[in-house]
């Protein structure tokens, strides 16, 4: 597709269950980012990938959060043993990787609700 | 850590009025970006600024990269109802590719 695609668009899960969120970046974009947006808040950086490696994981809130990227394309964000405070919109973005000339392009996000 | 202070937090204006919002930081940024987010969608890039002092326009939007590299503003002229949304500033420092976002400015336009 032409843009960043995220799935599912909505996910409701019970506390304690694991969830996987998927991101398909724009074709040819080498950099991929995950952000979290809580209700009425700004975007909180989680992790970014350059190719398949993650130079910066500093934003992951706890060891229950992990992410991987394969083939320099699709990425999955996994949250284990979900908690209610994990409820938020998880946004993925991609860029060409030349940070100073290629801004981030965002998907529409996955809205996660933990009950 | 690095933070961006965005103001105002919200604005309610009459159609046709001009709007101004800004972001400040105690840290230096190499790139400033302005995004708009509509409900249920991801942020969409409006303007990108790459040089200190740079003034860039995109239609009715004008943004500037502060000369100190610690601030940026966004102006919207002659607002229309479709300008409604949340506007975010974002800054990029160093070469990490990690954007820092402001808290957002919610804009409402009364027809």
PDB file of C-alpha atoms in Angstrom:
ATOM      1  CA  UNK A   1       0.000   0.000   0.000  1.00  0.00           C
ATOM      2  CA  UNK A   2       0.906   3.631  -0.189  1.00  0.00           C
ATOM      3  CA  UNK A   3       0.947   4.294   3.533  1.00  0.00           C
ATOM      4  CA  UNK A   4       1.876   2.711   6.831  1.00  0.00           C
ATOM      5  CA  UNK A   5      -0.567  -0.068   7.663  1.00  0.00           C
ATOM      6  CA  UNK A   6      -1.300  -1.234  11.196  1.00  0.00           C
ATOM      7  CA  UNK A   7      -3.377  -4.158  12.400  1.00  0.00           C
ATOM      8  CA  UNK A   8      -5.602  -4.723  14.136  1.00  0.00           C
ATOM      9  CA  UNK A   9      -7.172  -1.266  14.226  1.00  0.00           C
ATOM     10  CA  UNK A  10      -8.829  -2.120  17.536  1.00  0.00           C
ATOM     11  CA  UNK A  11      -7.997  -4.746  20.134  1.00  0.00           C
ATOM     12  CA  UNK A  12      -9.814  -5.507  23.359  1.00  0.00           C
ATOM     13  CA  UNK A  13      -8.092  -7.957  25.664  1.00  0.00           C
ATOM     14  CA  UNK A  14      -8.378  -9.170  29.212  1.00  0.00           C
ATOM     15  CA  UNK A  15      -5.843  -8.206  31.807  1.00  0.00           C
ATOM     16  CA  UNK A  16      -3.010 -10.709  31.909  1.00  0.00           C
ATOM     17  CA  UNK A  17      -3.266 -11.803  28.275  1.00  0.00           C
ATOM     18  CA  UNK A  18      -0.542 -11.242  25.691  1.00  0.00           C
ATOM     19  CA  UNK A  19      -1.144  -9.136  22.568  1.00  0.00           C
ATOM     20  CA  UNK A  20       0.701  -8.648  19.293  1.00  0.00           C
ATOM     21  CA  UNK A  21       0.411  -5.490  17.229  1.00  0.00           C
ATOM     22  CA  UNK A  22       1.578  -5.440  13.628  1.00  0.00           C
ATOM     23  CA  UNK A  23       3.025  -2.682  11.466  1.00  0.00           C
ATOM     24  CA  UNK A  24       3.673  -2.716   7.728  1.00  0.00           C
ATOM     25  CA  UNK A  25       5.843   0.279   6.839  1.00  0.00           C
ATOM     26  CA  UNK A  26       5.947   2.133   3.558  1.00  0.00           C
ATOM     27  CA  UNK A  27       7.864   0.098   1.015  1.00  0.00           C
ATOM     28  CA  UNK A  28      11.526   1.083   0.936  1.00  0.00           C
ATOM     29  CA  UNK A  29      11.483   2.808   4.327  1.00  0.00           C
ATOM     30  CA  UNK A  30      14.393   1.526   6.370  1.00  0.00           C
ATOM     31  CA  UNK A  31      13.497   3.207   9.660  1.00  0.00           C
ATOM     32  CA  UNK A  32      10.469   2.143  11.714  1.00  0.00           C
ATOM     33  CA  UNK A  33       9.164   3.622  14.953  1.00  0.00           C
ATOM     34  CA  UNK A  34       6.648   2.712  17.624  1.00  0.00           C
ATOM     35  CA  UNK A  35       4.929   5.374  19.713  1.00  0.00           C
ATOM     36  CA  UNK A  36       2.202   5.195  22.325  1.00  0.00           C
ATOM     37  CA  UNK A  37      -0.537   7.786  22.748  1.00  0.00           C
ATOM     38  CA  UNK A  38      -2.674   7.737  25.839  1.00  0.00           C
ATOM     39  CA  UNK A  39      -6.058   9.476  25.863  1.00  0.00           C
ATOM     40  CA  UNK A  40      -5.625  13.216  25.407  1.00  0.00           C
ATOM     41  CA  UNK A  41      -1.853  12.981  25.571  1.00  0.00           C
ATOM     42  CA  UNK A  42       1.057  13.500  23.234  1.00  0.00           C
ATOM     43  CA  UNK A  43       3.077  10.745  21.645  1.00  0.00           C
ATOM     44  CA  UNK A  44       5.451   8.742  23.814  1.00  0.00           C
ATOM     45  CA  UNK A  45       8.441   7.173  22.057  1.00  0.00           C
ATOM     46  CA  UNK A  46       8.807   3.417  22.584  1.00  0.00           C
ATOM     47  CA  UNK A  47      11.402   2.015  20.176  1.00  0.00           C
ATOM     48  CA  UNK A  48      12.827   2.496  16.726  1.00  0.00           C
ATOM     49  CA  UNK A  49      14.434   0.202  14.171  1.00  0.00           C
ATOM     50  CA  UNK A  50      17.024   0.888  11.524  1.00  0.00           C
ATOM     51  CA  UNK A  51      16.728  -2.136   9.298  1.00  0.00           C
ATOM     52  CA  UNK A  52      16.223  -5.093  11.630  1.00  0.00           C
ATOM     53  CA  UNK A  53      18.211  -3.725  14.535  1.00  0.00           C
ATOM     54  CA  UNK A  54      16.879  -1.516  17.314  1.00  0.00           C
ATOM     55  CA  UNK A  55      19.474   1.124  18.248  1.00  0.00           C
ATOM     56  CA  UNK A  56      17.162   2.737  20.782  1.00  0.00           C
ATOM     57  CA  UNK A  57      14.844   0.758  23.044  1.00  0.00           C
ATOM     58  CA  UNK A  58      14.883   3.337  25.782  1.00  0.00           C
ATOM     59  CA  UNK A  59      11.182   4.096  25.605  1.00  0.00           C
ATOM     60  CA  UNK A  60       9.872   0.604  26.297  1.00  0.00           C
ATOM     61  CA  UNK A  61       7.951   0.986  29.601  1.00  0.00           C
ATOM     62  CA  UNK A  62       8.836  -2.404  31.080  1.00  0.00           C
ATOM     63  CA  UNK A  63      10.198  -5.826  30.230  1.00  0.00           C
ATOM     64  CA  UNK A  64       6.654  -6.882  29.317  1.00  0.00           C
ATOM     65  CA  UNK A  65       7.102  -4.885  26.108  1.00  0.00           C
ATOM     66  CA  UNK A  66       9.195  -6.168  23.207  1.00  0.00           C
ATOM     67  CA  UNK A  67       9.389  -5.562  19.488  1.00  0.00           C
ATOM     68  CA  UNK A  68      11.021  -7.164  16.528  1.00  0.00           C
ATOM     69  CA  UNK A  69      11.403  -6.438  12.858  1.00  0.00           C
ATOM     70  CA  UNK A  70      12.116  -8.997  10.191  1.00  0.00           C
ATOM     71  CA  UNK A  71      13.310  -8.627   6.624  1.00  0.00           C
ATOM     72  CA  UNK A  72      13.681  -4.915   7.120  1.00  0.00           C
ATOM     73  CA  UNK A  73       9.940  -4.612   6.730  1.00  0.00           C
ATOM     74  CA  UNK A  74       7.140  -5.810   9.025  1.00  0.00           C
ATOM     75  CA  UNK A  75       7.404  -5.151  12.744  1.00  0.00           C
ATOM     76  CA  UNK A  76       5.465  -6.583  15.661  1.00  0.00           C
ATOM     77  CA  UNK A  77       5.104  -5.025  19.096  1.00  0.00           C
ATOM     78  CA  UNK A  78       4.314  -7.596  21.773  1.00  0.00           C
ATOM     79  CA  UNK A  79       2.916  -6.794  25.197  1.00  0.00           C
ATOM     80  CA  UNK A  80       2.950  -9.670  27.643  1.00  0.00           C
ATOM     81  CA  UNK A  81       0.666  -9.997  30.678  1.00  0.00           C
ATOM     82  CA  UNK A  82      -1.223  -6.840  29.722  1.00  0.00           C
ATOM     83  CA  UNK A  83      -2.244  -4.375  32.417  1.00  0.00           C
ATOM     84  CA  UNK A  84      -5.005  -1.771  32.350  1.00  0.00           C
ATOM     85  CA  UNK A  85      -2.438   1.028  32.149  1.00  0.00           C
ATOM     86  CA  UNK A  86      -1.322  -0.420  28.806  1.00  0.00           C
ATOM     87  CA  UNK A  87      -4.603   0.817  27.268  1.00  0.00           C
ATOM     88  CA  UNK A  88      -3.669   3.378  24.621  1.00  0.00           C
ATOM     89  CA  UNK A  89      -3.316   3.923  20.900  1.00  0.00           C
ATOM     90  CA  UNK A  90      -0.108   2.390  19.587  1.00  0.00           C
ATOM     91  CA  UNK A  91       1.182   4.231  16.543  1.00  0.00           C
ATOM     92  CA  UNK A  92       3.747   3.010  14.063  1.00  0.00           C
ATOM     93  CA  UNK A  93       5.688   5.270  11.723  1.00  0.00           C
ATOM     94  CA  UNK A  94       8.320   4.784   9.060  1.00  0.00           C
ATOM     95  CA  UNK A  95      10.827   6.927   7.228  1.00  0.00           C
ATOM     96  CA  UNK A  96      13.540   6.625   4.603  1.00  0.00           C
ATOM     97  CA  UNK A  97      16.049   6.711   7.431  1.00  0.00           C
ATOM     98  CA  UNK A  98      17.815   9.916   6.527  1.00  0.00           C
ATOM     99  CA  UNK A  99      16.448  11.558   9.618  1.00  0.00           C
ATOM    100  CA  UNK A 100      17.198  15.091   8.600  1.00  0.00           C
ATOM    101  CA  UNK A 101      15.476  14.911   5.253  1.00  0.00           C
ATOM    102  CA  UNK A 102      12.833  12.236   5.620  1.00  0.00           C
ATOM    103  CA  UNK A 103      10.140  12.903   8.177  1.00  0.00           C
ATOM    104  CA  UNK A 104       8.106  10.174   9.820  1.00  0.00           C
ATOM    105  CA  UNK A 105       4.887   8.970   8.194  1.00  0.00           C
ATOM    106  CA  UNK A 106       2.374   7.486  10.624  1.00  0.00           C
ATOM    107  CA  UNK A 107      -0.191   4.724  10.410  1.00  0.00           C
ATOM    108  CA  UNK A 108      -3.650   5.099  11.920  1.00  0.00           C
ATOM    109  CA  UNK A 109      -2.706   3.165  15.019  1.00  0.00           C
ATOM    110  CA  UNK A 110      -4.021   0.234  17.009  1.00  0.00           C
ATOM    111  CA  UNK A 111      -6.374   1.149  19.826  1.00  0.00           C
ATOM    112  CA  UNK A 112      -5.699  -1.273  22.666  1.00  0.00           C
ATOM    113  CA  UNK A 113      -8.180  -1.633  25.507  1.00  0.00           C
ATOM    114  CA  UNK A 114      -7.292  -3.847  28.449  1.00  0.00           C
ATOM    115  CA  UNK A 115     -10.306  -4.797  30.577  1.00  0.00           C
TER     116      UNK A 115
ATOM    117  CA  UNK B   1      15.096  13.768  29.481  1.00  0.00           C
ATOM    118  CA  UNK B   2      14.284  16.106  26.639  1.00  0.00           C
ATOM    119  CA  UNK B   3      10.864  17.716  26.717  1.00  0.00           C
ATOM    120  CA  UNK B   4       8.902  20.035  24.494  1.00  0.00           C
ATOM    121  CA  UNK B   5       6.498  22.539  25.999  1.00  0.00           C
ATOM    122  CA  UNK B   6       3.669  23.265  23.580  1.00  0.00           C
ATOM    123  CA  UNK B   7       1.173  26.055  24.019  1.00  0.00           C
ATOM    124  CA  UNK B   8      -1.607  26.792  24.147  1.00  0.00           C
ATOM    125  CA  UNK B   9      -3.101  23.476  25.182  1.00  0.00           C
ATOM    126  CA  UNK B  10      -6.350  24.301  23.396  1.00  0.00           C
ATOM    127  CA  UNK B  11      -7.908  27.046  21.314  1.00  0.00           C
ATOM    128  CA  UNK B  12     -11.471  27.834  20.323  1.00  0.00           C
ATOM    129  CA  UNK B  13     -11.667  30.401  17.547  1.00  0.00           C
ATOM    130  CA  UNK B  14     -14.025  31.867  15.001  1.00  0.00           C
ATOM    131  CA  UNK B  15     -13.756  30.833  11.362  1.00  0.00           C
ATOM    132  CA  UNK B  16     -11.546  33.289   9.487  1.00  0.00           C
ATOM    133  CA  UNK B  17      -9.341  34.131  12.441  1.00  0.00           C
ATOM    134  CA  UNK B  18      -5.601  33.555  12.454  1.00  0.00           C
ATOM    135  CA  UNK B  19      -4.061  31.038  14.863  1.00  0.00           C
ATOM    136  CA  UNK B  20      -0.623  30.831  16.429  1.00  0.00           C
ATOM    137  CA  UNK B  21       0.893  28.076  18.534  1.00  0.00           C
ATOM    138  CA  UNK B  22       4.438  27.389  19.647  1.00  0.00           C
ATOM    139  CA  UNK B  23       6.850  24.944  21.166  1.00  0.00           C
ATOM    140  CA  UNK B  24       9.835  25.592  23.370  1.00  0.00           C
ATOM    141  CA  UNK B  25      12.530  23.403  24.803  1.00  0.00           C
ATOM    142  CA  UNK B  26      15.546  23.684  27.053  1.00  0.00           C
ATOM    143  CA  UNK B  27      17.422  21.466  24.582  1.00  0.00           C
ATOM    144  CA  UNK B  28      18.638  22.164  21.072  1.00  0.00           C
ATOM    145  CA  UNK B  29      16.964  20.382  18.180  1.00  0.00           C
ATOM    146  CA  UNK B  30      18.286  19.900  14.644  1.00  0.00           C
ATOM    147  CA  UNK B  31      14.879  19.459  13.061  1.00  0.00           C
ATOM    148  CA  UNK B  32      11.412  20.701  13.933  1.00  0.00           C
ATOM    149  CA  UNK B  33       8.278  19.113  12.550  1.00  0.00           C
ATOM    150  CA  UNK B  34       4.629  20.057  12.811  1.00  0.00           C
ATOM    151  CA  UNK B  35       1.931  17.375  12.590  1.00  0.00           C
ATOM    152  CA  UNK B  36      -1.875  17.425  12.619  1.00  0.00           C
ATOM    153  CA  UNK B  37      -3.949  14.565  13.978  1.00  0.00           C
ATOM    154  CA  UNK B  38      -7.620  14.005  13.177  1.00  0.00           C
ATOM    155  CA  UNK B  39      -9.747  11.704  15.385  1.00  0.00           C
ATOM    156  CA  UNK B  40      -9.019   8.021  14.820  1.00  0.00           C
ATOM    157  CA  UNK B  41      -6.069   8.686  12.565  1.00  0.00           C
ATOM    158  CA  UNK B  42      -2.326   8.946  12.884  1.00  0.00           C
ATOM    159  CA  UNK B  43      -0.551  12.308  12.784  1.00  0.00           C
ATOM    160  CA  UNK B  44       0.004  13.759   9.320  1.00  0.00           C
ATOM    161  CA  UNK B  45       3.058  15.871   8.558  1.00  0.00           C
ATOM    162  CA  UNK B  46       2.308  19.532   7.845  1.00  0.00           C
ATOM    163  CA  UNK B  47       5.670  21.260   7.731  1.00  0.00           C
ATOM    164  CA  UNK B  48       9.291  20.206   8.268  1.00  0.00           C
ATOM    165  CA  UNK B  49      12.023  22.665   9.276  1.00  0.00           C
ATOM    166  CA  UNK B  50      15.691  21.777   8.976  1.00  0.00           C
ATOM    167  CA  UNK B  51      17.694  24.983   9.517  1.00  0.00           C
ATOM    168  CA  UNK B  52      17.761  27.493  12.334  1.00  0.00           C
ATOM    169  CA  UNK B  53      15.915  30.625  11.305  1.00  0.00           C
ATOM    170  CA  UNK B  54      14.106  28.823   8.476  1.00  0.00           C
ATOM    171  CA  UNK B  55      10.627  30.122   7.673  1.00  0.00           C
ATOM    172  CA  UNK B  56       8.471  27.762   5.615  1.00  0.00           C
ATOM    173  CA  UNK B  57       4.937  28.018   4.284  1.00  0.00           C
ATOM    174  CA  UNK B  58       2.475  25.382   3.152  1.00  0.00           C
ATOM    175  CA  UNK B  59      -0.690  27.065   1.912  1.00  0.00           C
ATOM    176  CA  UNK B  60      -2.251  28.885   4.861  1.00  0.00           C
ATOM    177  CA  UNK B  61       0.324  27.402   7.238  1.00  0.00           C
ATOM    178  CA  UNK B  62       3.585  29.079   8.148  1.00  0.00           C
ATOM    179  CA  UNK B  63       6.178  27.705  10.536  1.00  0.00           C
ATOM    180  CA  UNK B  64       9.551  28.914  11.726  1.00  0.00           C
ATOM    181  CA  UNK B  65      12.585  27.199  13.237  1.00  0.00           C
ATOM    182  CA  UNK B  66      13.813  29.462  16.023  1.00  0.00           C
ATOM    183  CA  UNK B  67      17.281  30.938  15.670  1.00  0.00           C
ATOM    184  CA  UNK B  68      18.298  29.484  19.043  1.00  0.00           C
ATOM    185  CA  UNK B  69      17.149  26.025  17.811  1.00  0.00           C
ATOM    186  CA  UNK B  70      15.125  25.718  20.998  1.00  0.00           C
ATOM    187  CA  UNK B  71      11.744  26.826  19.718  1.00  0.00           C
ATOM    188  CA  UNK B  72       9.343  26.825  16.792  1.00  0.00           C
ATOM    189  CA  UNK B  73       5.974  28.331  15.984  1.00  0.00           C
ATOM    190  CA  UNK B  74       3.132  27.455  13.654  1.00  0.00           C
ATOM    191  CA  UNK B  75       0.686  29.996  12.284  1.00  0.00           C
ATOM    192  CA  UNK B  76      -2.564  29.233  10.487  1.00  0.00           C
ATOM    193  CA  UNK B  77      -4.132  32.100   8.600  1.00  0.00           C
ATOM    194  CA  UNK B  78      -7.825  32.538   7.820  1.00  0.00           C
ATOM    195  CA  UNK B  79      -8.901  29.391   9.678  1.00  0.00           C
ATOM    196  CA  UNK B  80     -11.618  27.151   8.237  1.00  0.00           C
ATOM    197  CA  UNK B  81     -13.695  24.406   9.894  1.00  0.00           C
ATOM    198  CA  UNK B  82     -11.502  21.597   8.522  1.00  0.00           C
ATOM    199  CA  UNK B  83      -8.535  23.006  10.461  1.00  0.00           C
ATOM    200  CA  UNK B  84     -10.081  21.396  13.545  1.00  0.00           C
ATOM    201  CA  UNK B  85      -7.800  18.806  15.112  1.00  0.00           C
ATOM    202  CA  UNK B  86      -4.808  18.340  17.349  1.00  0.00           C
ATOM    203  CA  UNK B  87      -1.533  19.932  16.282  1.00  0.00           C
ATOM    204  CA  UNK B  88       1.759  18.502  17.518  1.00  0.00           C
ATOM    205  CA  UNK B  89       5.232  19.883  17.336  1.00  0.00           C
ATOM    206  CA  UNK B  90       8.092  17.403  17.275  1.00  0.00           C
ATOM    207  CA  UNK B  91      11.817  17.845  17.569  1.00  0.00           C
ATOM    208  CA  UNK B  92      14.722  15.720  16.447  1.00  0.00           C
ATOM    209  CA  UNK B  93      18.131  15.961  18.060  1.00  0.00           C
ATOM    210  CA  UNK B  94      21.382  14.305  17.152  1.00  0.00           C
ATOM    211  CA  UNK B  95      21.278  11.379  14.779  1.00  0.00           C
ATOM    212  CA  UNK B  96      19.142   8.950  16.713  1.00  0.00           C
ATOM    213  CA  UNK B  97      16.032   9.373  14.600  1.00  0.00           C
ATOM    214  CA  UNK B  98      14.021   9.631  17.804  1.00  0.00           C
ATOM    215  CA  UNK B  99      11.365  12.337  17.682  1.00  0.00           C
ATOM    216  CA  UNK B 100      10.256  14.097  20.851  1.00  0.00           C
ATOM    217  CA  UNK B 101       6.648  15.306  20.695  1.00  0.00           C
ATOM    218  CA  UNK B 102       4.918  18.192  22.397  1.00  0.00           C
ATOM    219  CA  UNK B 103       1.694  17.633  24.299  1.00  0.00           C
ATOM    220  CA  UNK B 104      -0.435  18.955  21.444  1.00  0.00           C
ATOM    221  CA  UNK B 105      -2.707  21.942  20.813  1.00  0.00           C
ATOM    222  CA  UNK B 106      -6.381  21.142  20.296  1.00  0.00           C
ATOM    223  CA  UNK B 107      -7.949  23.549  17.825  1.00  0.00           C
ATOM    224  CA  UNK B 108     -11.667  24.074  17.479  1.00  0.00           C
ATOM    225  CA  UNK B 109     -13.102  26.385  14.831  1.00  0.00           C
ATOM    226  CA  UNK B 110     -16.576  27.835  15.086  1.00  0.00           C
ATOM    227  CA  UNK B 111     -18.237  28.358  11.679  1.00  0.00           C
TER     228      UNK B 111
END
